[in-house]
XYZ file of C-alpha atoms in Angstrom:
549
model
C -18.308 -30.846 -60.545
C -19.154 -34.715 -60.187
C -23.113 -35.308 -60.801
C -25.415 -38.325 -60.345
C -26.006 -40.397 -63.328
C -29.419 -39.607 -64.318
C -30.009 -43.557 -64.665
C -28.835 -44.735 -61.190
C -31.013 -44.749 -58.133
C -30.100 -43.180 -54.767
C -29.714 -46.146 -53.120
C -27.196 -46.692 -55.793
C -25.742 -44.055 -57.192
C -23.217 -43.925 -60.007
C -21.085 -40.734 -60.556
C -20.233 -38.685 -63.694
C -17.954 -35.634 -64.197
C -19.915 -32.860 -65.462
C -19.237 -29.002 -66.508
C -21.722 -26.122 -65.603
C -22.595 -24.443 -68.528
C -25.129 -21.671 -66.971
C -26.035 -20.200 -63.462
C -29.753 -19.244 -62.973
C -30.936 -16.812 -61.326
C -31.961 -17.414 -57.583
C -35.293 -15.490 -58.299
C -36.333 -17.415 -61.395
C -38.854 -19.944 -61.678
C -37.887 -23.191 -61.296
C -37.294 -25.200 -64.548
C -38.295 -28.843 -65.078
C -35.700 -31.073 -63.727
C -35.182 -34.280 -66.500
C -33.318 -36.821 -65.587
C -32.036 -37.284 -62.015
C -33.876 -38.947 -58.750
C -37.278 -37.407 -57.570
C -36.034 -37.303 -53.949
C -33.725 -34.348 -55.460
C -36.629 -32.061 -55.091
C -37.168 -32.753 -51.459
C -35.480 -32.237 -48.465
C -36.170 -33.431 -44.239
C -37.136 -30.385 -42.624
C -38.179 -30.462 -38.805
C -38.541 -33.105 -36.553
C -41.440 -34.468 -37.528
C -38.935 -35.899 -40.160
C -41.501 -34.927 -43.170
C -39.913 -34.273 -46.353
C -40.536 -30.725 -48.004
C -39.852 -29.140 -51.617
C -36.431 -27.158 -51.691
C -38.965 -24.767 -52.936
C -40.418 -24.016 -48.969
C -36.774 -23.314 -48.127
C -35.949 -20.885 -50.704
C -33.299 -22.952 -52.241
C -34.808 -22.740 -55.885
C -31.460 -21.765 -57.659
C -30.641 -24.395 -60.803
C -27.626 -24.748 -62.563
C -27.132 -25.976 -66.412
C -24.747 -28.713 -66.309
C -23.041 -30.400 -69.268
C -22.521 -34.699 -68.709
C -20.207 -35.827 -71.557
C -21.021 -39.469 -70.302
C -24.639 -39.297 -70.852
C -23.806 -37.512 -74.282
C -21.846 -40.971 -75.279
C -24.841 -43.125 -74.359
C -26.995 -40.696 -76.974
C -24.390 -41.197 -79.644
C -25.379 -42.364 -83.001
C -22.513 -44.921 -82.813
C -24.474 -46.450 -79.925
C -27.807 -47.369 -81.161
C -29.817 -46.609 -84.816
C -33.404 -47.424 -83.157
C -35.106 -44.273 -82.485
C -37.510 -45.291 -79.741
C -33.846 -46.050 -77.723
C -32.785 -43.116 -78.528
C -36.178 -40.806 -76.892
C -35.541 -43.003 -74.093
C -31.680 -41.841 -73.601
C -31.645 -38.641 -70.822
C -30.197 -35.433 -72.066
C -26.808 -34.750 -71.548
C -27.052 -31.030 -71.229
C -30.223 -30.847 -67.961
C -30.816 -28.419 -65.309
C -30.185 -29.184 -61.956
C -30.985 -28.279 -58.011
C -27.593 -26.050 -56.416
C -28.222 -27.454 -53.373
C -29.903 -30.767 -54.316
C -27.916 -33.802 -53.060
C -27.739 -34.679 -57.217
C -23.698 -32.892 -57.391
C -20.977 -32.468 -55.321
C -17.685 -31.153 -55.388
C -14.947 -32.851 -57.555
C -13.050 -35.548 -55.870
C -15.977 -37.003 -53.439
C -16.684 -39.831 -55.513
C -14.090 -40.076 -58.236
C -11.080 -39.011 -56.303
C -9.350 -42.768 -56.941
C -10.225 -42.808 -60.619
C -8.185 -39.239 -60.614
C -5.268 -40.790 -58.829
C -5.269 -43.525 -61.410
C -5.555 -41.544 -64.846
C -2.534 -39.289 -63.481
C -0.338 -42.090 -63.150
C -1.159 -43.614 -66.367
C 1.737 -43.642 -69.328
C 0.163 -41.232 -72.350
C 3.000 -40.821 -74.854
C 4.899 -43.170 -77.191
C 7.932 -43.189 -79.539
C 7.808 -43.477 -82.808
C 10.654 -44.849 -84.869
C 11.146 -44.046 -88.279
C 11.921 -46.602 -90.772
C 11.867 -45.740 -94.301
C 12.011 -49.389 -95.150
C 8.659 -49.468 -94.322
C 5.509 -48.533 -95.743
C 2.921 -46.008 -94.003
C 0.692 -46.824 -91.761
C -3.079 -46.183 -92.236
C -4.698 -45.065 -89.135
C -8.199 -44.009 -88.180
C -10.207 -45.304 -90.895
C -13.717 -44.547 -89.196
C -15.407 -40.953 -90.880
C -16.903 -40.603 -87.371
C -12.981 -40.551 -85.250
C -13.471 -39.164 -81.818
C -17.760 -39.000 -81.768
C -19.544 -40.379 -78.992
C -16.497 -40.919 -76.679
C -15.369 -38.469 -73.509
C -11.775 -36.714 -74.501
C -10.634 -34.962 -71.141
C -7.285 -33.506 -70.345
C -5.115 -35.854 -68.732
C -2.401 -34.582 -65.782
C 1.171 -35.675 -66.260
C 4.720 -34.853 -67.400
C 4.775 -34.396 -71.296
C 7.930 -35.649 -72.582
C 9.145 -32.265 -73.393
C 8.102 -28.451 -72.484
C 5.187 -27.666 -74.477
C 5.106 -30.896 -76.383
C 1.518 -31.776 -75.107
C -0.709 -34.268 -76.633
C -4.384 -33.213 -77.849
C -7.253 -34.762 -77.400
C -9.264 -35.514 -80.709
C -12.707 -34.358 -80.450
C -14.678 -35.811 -83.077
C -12.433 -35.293 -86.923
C -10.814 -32.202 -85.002
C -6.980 -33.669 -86.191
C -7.147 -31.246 -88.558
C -6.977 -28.340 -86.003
C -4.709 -30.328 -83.914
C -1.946 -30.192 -86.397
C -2.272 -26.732 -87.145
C -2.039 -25.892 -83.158
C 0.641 -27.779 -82.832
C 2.997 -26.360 -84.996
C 1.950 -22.656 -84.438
C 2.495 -23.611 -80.352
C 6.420 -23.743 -81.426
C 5.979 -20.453 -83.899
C 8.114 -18.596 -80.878
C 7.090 -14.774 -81.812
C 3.736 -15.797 -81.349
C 4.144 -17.558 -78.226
C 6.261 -15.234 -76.912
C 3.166 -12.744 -77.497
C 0.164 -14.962 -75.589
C 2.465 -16.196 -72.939
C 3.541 -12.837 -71.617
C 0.024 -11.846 -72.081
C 1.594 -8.871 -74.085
C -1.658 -9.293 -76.402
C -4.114 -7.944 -73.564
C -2.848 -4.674 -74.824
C -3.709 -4.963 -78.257
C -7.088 -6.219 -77.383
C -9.621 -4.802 -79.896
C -12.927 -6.107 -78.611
C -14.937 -3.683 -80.605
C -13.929 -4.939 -84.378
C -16.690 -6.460 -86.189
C -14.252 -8.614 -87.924
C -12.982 -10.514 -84.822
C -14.560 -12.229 -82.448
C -14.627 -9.915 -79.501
C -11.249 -11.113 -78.398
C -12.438 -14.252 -77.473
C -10.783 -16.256 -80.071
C -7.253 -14.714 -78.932
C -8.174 -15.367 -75.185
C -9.033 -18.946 -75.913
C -5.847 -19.666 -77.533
C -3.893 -17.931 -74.850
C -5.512 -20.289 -72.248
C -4.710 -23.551 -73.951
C -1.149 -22.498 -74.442
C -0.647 -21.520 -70.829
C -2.229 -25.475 -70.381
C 0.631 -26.401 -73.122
C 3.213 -24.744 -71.262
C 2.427 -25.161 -67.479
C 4.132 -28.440 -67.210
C 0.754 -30.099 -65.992
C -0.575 -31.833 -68.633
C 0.552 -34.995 -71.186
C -3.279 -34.498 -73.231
C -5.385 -31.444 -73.162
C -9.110 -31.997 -74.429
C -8.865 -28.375 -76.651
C -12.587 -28.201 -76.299
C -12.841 -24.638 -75.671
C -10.807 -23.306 -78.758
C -12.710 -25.504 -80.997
C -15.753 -24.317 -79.718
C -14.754 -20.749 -79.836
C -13.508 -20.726 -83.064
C -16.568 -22.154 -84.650
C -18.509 -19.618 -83.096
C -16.190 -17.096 -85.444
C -16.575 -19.218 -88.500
C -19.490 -21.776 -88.405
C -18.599 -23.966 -90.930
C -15.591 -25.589 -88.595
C -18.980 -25.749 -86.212
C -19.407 -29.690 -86.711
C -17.601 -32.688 -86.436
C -16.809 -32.983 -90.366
C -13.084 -33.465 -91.762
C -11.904 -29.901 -92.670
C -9.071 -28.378 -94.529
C -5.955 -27.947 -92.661
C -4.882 -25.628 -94.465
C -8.244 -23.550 -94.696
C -8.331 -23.437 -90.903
C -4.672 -22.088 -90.292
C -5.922 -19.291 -92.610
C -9.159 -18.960 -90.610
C -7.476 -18.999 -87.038
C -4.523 -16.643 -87.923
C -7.153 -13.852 -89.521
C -9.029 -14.751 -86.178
C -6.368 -13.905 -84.027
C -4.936 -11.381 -86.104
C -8.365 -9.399 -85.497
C -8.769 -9.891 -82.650
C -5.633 -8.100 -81.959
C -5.649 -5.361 -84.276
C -4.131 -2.568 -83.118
C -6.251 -0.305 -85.476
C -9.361 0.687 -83.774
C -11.117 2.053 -86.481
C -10.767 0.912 -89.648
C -10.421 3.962 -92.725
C -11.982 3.341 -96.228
C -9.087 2.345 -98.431
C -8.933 2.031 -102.136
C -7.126 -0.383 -104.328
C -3.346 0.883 -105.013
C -2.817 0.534 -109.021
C 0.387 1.456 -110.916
C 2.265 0.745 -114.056
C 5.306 3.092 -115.157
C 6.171 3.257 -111.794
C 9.220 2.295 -109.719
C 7.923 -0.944 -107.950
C 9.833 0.134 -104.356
C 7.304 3.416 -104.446
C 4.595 1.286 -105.504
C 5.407 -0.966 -102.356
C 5.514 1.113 -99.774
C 2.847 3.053 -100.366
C 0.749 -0.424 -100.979
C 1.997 -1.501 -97.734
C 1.534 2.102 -95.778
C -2.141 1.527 -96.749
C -2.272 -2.211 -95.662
C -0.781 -0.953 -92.187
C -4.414 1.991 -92.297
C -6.517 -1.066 -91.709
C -4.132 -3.877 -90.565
C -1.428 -3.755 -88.009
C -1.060 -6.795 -85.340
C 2.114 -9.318 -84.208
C 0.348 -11.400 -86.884
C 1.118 -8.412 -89.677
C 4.635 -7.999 -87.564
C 5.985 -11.437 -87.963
C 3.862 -13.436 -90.686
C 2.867 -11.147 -93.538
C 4.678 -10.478 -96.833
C 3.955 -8.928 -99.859
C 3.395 -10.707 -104.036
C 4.143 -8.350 -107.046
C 0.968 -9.034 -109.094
C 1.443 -8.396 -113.118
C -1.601 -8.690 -115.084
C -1.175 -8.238 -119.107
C -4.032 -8.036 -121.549
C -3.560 -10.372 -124.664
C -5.853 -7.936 -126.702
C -4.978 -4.770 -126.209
C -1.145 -4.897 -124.042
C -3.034 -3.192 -121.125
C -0.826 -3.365 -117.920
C -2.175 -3.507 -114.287
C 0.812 -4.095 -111.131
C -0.786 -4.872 -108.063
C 0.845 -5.540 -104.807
C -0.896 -8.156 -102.750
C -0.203 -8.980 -98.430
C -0.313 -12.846 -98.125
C 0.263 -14.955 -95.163
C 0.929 -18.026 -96.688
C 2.352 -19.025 -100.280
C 0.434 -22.189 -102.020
C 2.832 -23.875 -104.300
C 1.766 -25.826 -107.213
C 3.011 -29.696 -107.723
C 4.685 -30.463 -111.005
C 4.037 -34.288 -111.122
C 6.591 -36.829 -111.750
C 5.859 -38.932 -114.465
C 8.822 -41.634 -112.923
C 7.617 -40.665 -109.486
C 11.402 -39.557 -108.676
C 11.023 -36.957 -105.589
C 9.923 -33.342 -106.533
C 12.469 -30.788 -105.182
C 10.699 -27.742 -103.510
C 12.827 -25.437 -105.439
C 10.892 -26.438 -108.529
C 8.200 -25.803 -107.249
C 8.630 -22.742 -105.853
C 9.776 -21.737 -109.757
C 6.664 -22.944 -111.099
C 5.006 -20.989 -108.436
C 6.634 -17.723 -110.362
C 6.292 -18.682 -113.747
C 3.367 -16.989 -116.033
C 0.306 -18.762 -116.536
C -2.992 -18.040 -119.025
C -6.299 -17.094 -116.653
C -8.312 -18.923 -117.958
C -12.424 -17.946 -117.767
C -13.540 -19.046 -114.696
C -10.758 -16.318 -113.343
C -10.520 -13.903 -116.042
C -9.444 -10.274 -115.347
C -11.636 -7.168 -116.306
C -9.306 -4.592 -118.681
C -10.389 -1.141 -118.324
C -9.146 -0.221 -121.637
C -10.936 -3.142 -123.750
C -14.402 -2.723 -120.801
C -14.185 -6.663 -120.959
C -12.905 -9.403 -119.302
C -9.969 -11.325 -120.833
C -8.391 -14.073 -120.138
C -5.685 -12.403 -119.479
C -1.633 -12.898 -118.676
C -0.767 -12.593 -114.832
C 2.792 -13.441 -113.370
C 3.542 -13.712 -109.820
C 6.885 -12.874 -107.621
C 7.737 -12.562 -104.208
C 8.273 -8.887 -103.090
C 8.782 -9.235 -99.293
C 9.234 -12.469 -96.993
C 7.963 -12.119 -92.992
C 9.842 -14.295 -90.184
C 7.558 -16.890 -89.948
C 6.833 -18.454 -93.562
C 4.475 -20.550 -94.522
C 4.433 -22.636 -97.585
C 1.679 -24.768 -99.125
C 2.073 -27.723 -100.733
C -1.214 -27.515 -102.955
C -1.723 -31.223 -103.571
C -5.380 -31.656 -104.139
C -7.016 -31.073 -107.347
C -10.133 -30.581 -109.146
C -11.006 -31.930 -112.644
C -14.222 -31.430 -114.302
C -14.514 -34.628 -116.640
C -18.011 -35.726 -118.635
C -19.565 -32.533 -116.448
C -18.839 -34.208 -113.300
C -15.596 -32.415 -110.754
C -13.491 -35.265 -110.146
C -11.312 -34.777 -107.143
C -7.706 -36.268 -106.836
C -4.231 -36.319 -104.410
C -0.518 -35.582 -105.825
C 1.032 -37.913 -103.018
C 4.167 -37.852 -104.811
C 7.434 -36.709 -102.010
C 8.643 -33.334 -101.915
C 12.188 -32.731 -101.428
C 12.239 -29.756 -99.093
C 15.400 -28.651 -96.697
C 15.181 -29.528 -93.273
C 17.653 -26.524 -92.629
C 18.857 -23.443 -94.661
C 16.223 -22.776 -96.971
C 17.446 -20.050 -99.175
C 14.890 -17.774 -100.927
C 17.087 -14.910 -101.981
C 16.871 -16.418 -105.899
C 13.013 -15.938 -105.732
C 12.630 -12.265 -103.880
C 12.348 -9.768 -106.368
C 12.206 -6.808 -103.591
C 14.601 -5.876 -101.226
C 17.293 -7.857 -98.873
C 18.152 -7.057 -95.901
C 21.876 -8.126 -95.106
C 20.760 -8.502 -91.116
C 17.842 -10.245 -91.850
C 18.568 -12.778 -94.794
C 16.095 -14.840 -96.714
C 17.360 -18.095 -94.980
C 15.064 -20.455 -92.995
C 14.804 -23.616 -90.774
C 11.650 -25.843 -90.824
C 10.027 -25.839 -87.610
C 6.889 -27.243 -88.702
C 4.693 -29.933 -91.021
C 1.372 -30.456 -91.043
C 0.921 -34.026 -92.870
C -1.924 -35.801 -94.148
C -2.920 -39.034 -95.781
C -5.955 -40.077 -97.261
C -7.416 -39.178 -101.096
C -9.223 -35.732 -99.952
C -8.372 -32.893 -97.909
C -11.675 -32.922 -96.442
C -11.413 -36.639 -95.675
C -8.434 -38.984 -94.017
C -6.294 -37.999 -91.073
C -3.774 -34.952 -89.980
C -0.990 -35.360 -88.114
C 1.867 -33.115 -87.584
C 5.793 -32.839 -87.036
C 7.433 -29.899 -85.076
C 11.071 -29.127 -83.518
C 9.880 -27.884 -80.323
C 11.615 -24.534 -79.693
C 12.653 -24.866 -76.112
C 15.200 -28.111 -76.737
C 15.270 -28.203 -80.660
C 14.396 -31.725 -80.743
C 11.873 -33.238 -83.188
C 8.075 -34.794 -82.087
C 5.680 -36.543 -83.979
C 2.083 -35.335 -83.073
C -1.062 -37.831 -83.651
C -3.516 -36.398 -81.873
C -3.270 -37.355 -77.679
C -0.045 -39.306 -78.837
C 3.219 -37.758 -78.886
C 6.744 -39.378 -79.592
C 10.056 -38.219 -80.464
C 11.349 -38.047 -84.555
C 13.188 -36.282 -87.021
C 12.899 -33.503 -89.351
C 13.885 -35.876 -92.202
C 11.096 -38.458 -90.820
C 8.183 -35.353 -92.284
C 9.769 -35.414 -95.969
C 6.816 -37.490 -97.368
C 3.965 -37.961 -99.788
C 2.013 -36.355 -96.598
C 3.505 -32.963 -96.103
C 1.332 -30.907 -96.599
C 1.682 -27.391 -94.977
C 5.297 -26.243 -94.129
C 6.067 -24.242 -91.213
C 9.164 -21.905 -91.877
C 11.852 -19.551 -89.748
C 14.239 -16.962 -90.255
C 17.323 -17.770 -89.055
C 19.053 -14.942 -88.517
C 17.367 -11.510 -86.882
C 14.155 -10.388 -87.165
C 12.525 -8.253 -89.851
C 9.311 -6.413 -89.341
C 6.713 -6.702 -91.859
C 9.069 -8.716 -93.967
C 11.484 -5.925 -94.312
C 9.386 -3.030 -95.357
C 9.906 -1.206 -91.835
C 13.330 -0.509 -92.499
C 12.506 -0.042 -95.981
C 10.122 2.869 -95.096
C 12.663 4.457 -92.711
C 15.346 4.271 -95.259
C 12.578 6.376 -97.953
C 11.569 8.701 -94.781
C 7.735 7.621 -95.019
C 5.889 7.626 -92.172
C 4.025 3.941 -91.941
C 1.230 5.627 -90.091
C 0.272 8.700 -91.790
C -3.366 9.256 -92.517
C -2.409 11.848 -95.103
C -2.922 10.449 -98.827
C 0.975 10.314 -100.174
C 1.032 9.789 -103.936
C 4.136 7.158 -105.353
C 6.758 10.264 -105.600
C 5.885 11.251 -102.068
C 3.682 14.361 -102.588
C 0.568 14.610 -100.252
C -3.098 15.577 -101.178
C -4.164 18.616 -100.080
C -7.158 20.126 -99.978
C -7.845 23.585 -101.667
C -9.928 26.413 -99.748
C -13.526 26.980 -101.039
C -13.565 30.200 -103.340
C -16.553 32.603 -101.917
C -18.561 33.359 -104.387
C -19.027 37.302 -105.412
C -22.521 38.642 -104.277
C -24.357 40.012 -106.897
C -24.821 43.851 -107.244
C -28.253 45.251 -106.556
């Protein structure tokens, strides 16, 4: 609605858009109005022209309304005296329904509409690698005290929307931008098909409201309406799920994507109730049986588009140094972070070296050591990973920061150095140890890169680069600012988070659906099947013989 400044006089009234947050009751009693014009209160009654309270007429009912332009004049980037700031109104006040203090959008600010629709909201950027970077948005306090709204217009491709910045919120930005081109889950919340999977009963999620937030800004994404959308409701919802993205601090881009996806993967789990499920444990063992039955008991608690599409498995060998004590786990992952092997020439790092390192043994050492059941101690102990299973959507992480503990202080520090990774036809069939399925390759095309520059992850700036999936071309996304790129134009110091997809069919749960139909298990069974495929059963009570008398 459009509301009254609560500064300006009635004789001169200046208008502000506002949001209404709450609806009270139309028997309560009447709050304390702040802010606003006394006259609100009153209204001419008769013909004796005498003004009387709304009260007399029984119009008592108030309304909580949010004014984002009266939260800017209470910013801290305003003013550091505090006797200013006790003077400022509140931006969040209760107000009279039928008071003449709001009215319906468009009475005052219809022209100031007209004009933000026509105005131009996207750029091109032009990559030169000539050039050095550009350092952008230096302040620690980006986007706080100003008013981001969605703006109408024609984006300059479907579904390649801008997004408002809402106070350090580029991290989530990126992230949303390059799942909005992830096309098995937009497939999922456009058609709505995840109103069926709804679980709003699961402690876990967040009562569906996480999922139904999402769905809504990517119907705003995709409705051909909008050039910027102010994501103010996912942000909002999401930090109601986890509170520590519930501020306007720099966060973790790569911490959030973990957050939302678990968030939305919740909040459409198709398993209602959850069994009790013990760890699977094996050594001896053919690692396919191991597998399955791992997996068959991940799919007990687990089993959402999320699982479908972005889930694979790690083969997880632990050794003890003392005593040769095996333990072979396998562990479901939804994204793989990939160490940096530094350059001492700074030449360019090729991904595939990575990737290599990522699979090579390593020494835990005591901060992470492993508990041997044979020794009753923890060791530092030998673990080696591999990839068992890759989903259709993969998701690699570049892990670039580090922390150094030097003189007893943790010294924190940025591998900026460039990794080489293929733009097109990335082939991990040299680094899956499990199964491949001939219609369903390990091959994949980048579709996404969430960058970032600055020394910290929880500091700087995150942009992102995504081929949109409706006309395969490549955008550059800086928050409300969108212009066209390349794929090659993300190979920097910056990526940071690459967004991966299969390029040829589709396979469920990275593969182990077809490798559970192939072993004739059933993915779903509740009944406790040992490795070799035997089930538990349970034996009949003996009765007990009754004594003689």
């Amino acid at each position: 609605l459009e509301i009254r400044d609560s500064k300006s006089s009635v004789t001169q009234p200046k208008w502000f858009r506002g949001f209404v947050r709450d609806v009270g009751k139309q028997n309560d009693r009447p709050r304390s109005l702040k802010g606003g014009a006394a006259l609100d209160c009153m209204e001419e009654s008769g013909t004796d022209r005498q003004l009387s309270p709304l009260l007399i007429l029984r119009r008592k009912q108030q309304i909580l309304v949010e004014v984002p332009q009266e939260r800017e004049r209470s910013s801290p980037l305003v003013t550091n005296n505090d006797d200013d700031k006790n003077k400022k109104p509140p931006f969040v006040r209760w107000v009279n329904l039928y008071g003449e203090e709001i009215c319906m959008p468009g009475t005052h600010m219809k022209a100031l509409e007209e004009e933000e629709e026509k105005r131009p909201v996207t750029i091109t950027y032009e990559f030169d690698p000539r050039k050095p970077p550009v350092e952008i948005l230096k302040s620690n306090m980006h986007g706080a005290g100003f008013v981001r709204e969605s703006l109408r217009g024609q984006p300059p491709a479907p579904g390649s929307v801008g997004l408002q910045n809402l106070g350090n919120s580029c991290y989530m930005n990126s992230i949303v931008q390059c799942l909005n081109h992830c096309e098995p889950l937009l497939k999922y919340f456009l058609e709505e098909t995840y109103a069926k999977d709804f679980n709003q009963k699961n402690p876990l999620g967040s009562g569906g409201k996480v999922a139904m937030a999402y769905a809504s800004l990517l119907s705003d994404i995709w409705g051909g309406q909008y050039s910027v959308l102010a994501p103010r409701l996912l942000k909002i919802t999401i930090a109601n799920f986890a509170p520590q993205f519930n501020n306007i601090y720099q966060h973790d881009s790569h911490e959030f994507c973990s957050f939302f996806m678990d968030g939305l993967h919740e909040d459409c789990n198709r398993v209602k109730s959850k069994p009790y499920v013990e760890d699977l444990e094996g050594f001896g063992i053919p690692d396919d049986k191991i597998a399955i039955e791992s997996w068959r008991l991940h799919l007990l608690r687990h089993n959402s588009i999320i699982v479908d599409h972005c889930q694979g498995m790690l083969r997880n060998h632990v050794t003890c140094p003392i005593c040769g004590r095996e333990s072979i786990k396998f562990d479901v992952f939804s994204s793989i972070s990939v160490p940096l092997i530094t350059s001492k020439n700074q030449a360019p790092i090729p991904l595939t070296d990575c990737l290599e390192k990522f699979t090579e043994g390593e020494q835990l050492d005591e901060n992470n050591a492993w508990y041997c059941p044979k020794c009753k101690r923890h060791v530092c102990a030998l673990k080696m990973l591999a990839v068992w299973s890759l989903p259709d959507i993969l998701i690699i992480h570049l892990k670039r920061f580090m922390y150094e503990t030097k003189n007893g202080k943790v010294v924190r520090s940025k591998i900026e150095d460039k990794v080489l990774f293929p733009i097109d036809n990335l082939d991990m069939s040299e680094f899956l140890l499990g199964p491949i399925n001939e219609e369903a390759p390990p091959n994949y095309n980048l579709f996404g890169v969430s960058e970032h520059t600055g020394t910290t992850a929880n500091s700087g700036h995150y942009t992102a680069t995504v081929r949109n999936s409706q006309d395969g071309k490549w955008y550059r996304y800086n928050d409300s600012h969108v212009g066209s790129s390349s794929g090659e134009a993300s190979v920097t110091g910056g990526a940071y988070l690459l967004f991966y997809k299969r390029t040829k069919g589709t396979a469920r749960w990275g593969g182990m659906e077809k490798v559970m139909k192939e072993y004739n298990v059933n993915p779903f069974s509740a009944q406790k099947t040992d490795v070799d495929g035997f089930t538990e059963v349970k034996t009949k009570r003996k009765m007990k013989k009754k004594a003689a008398i």
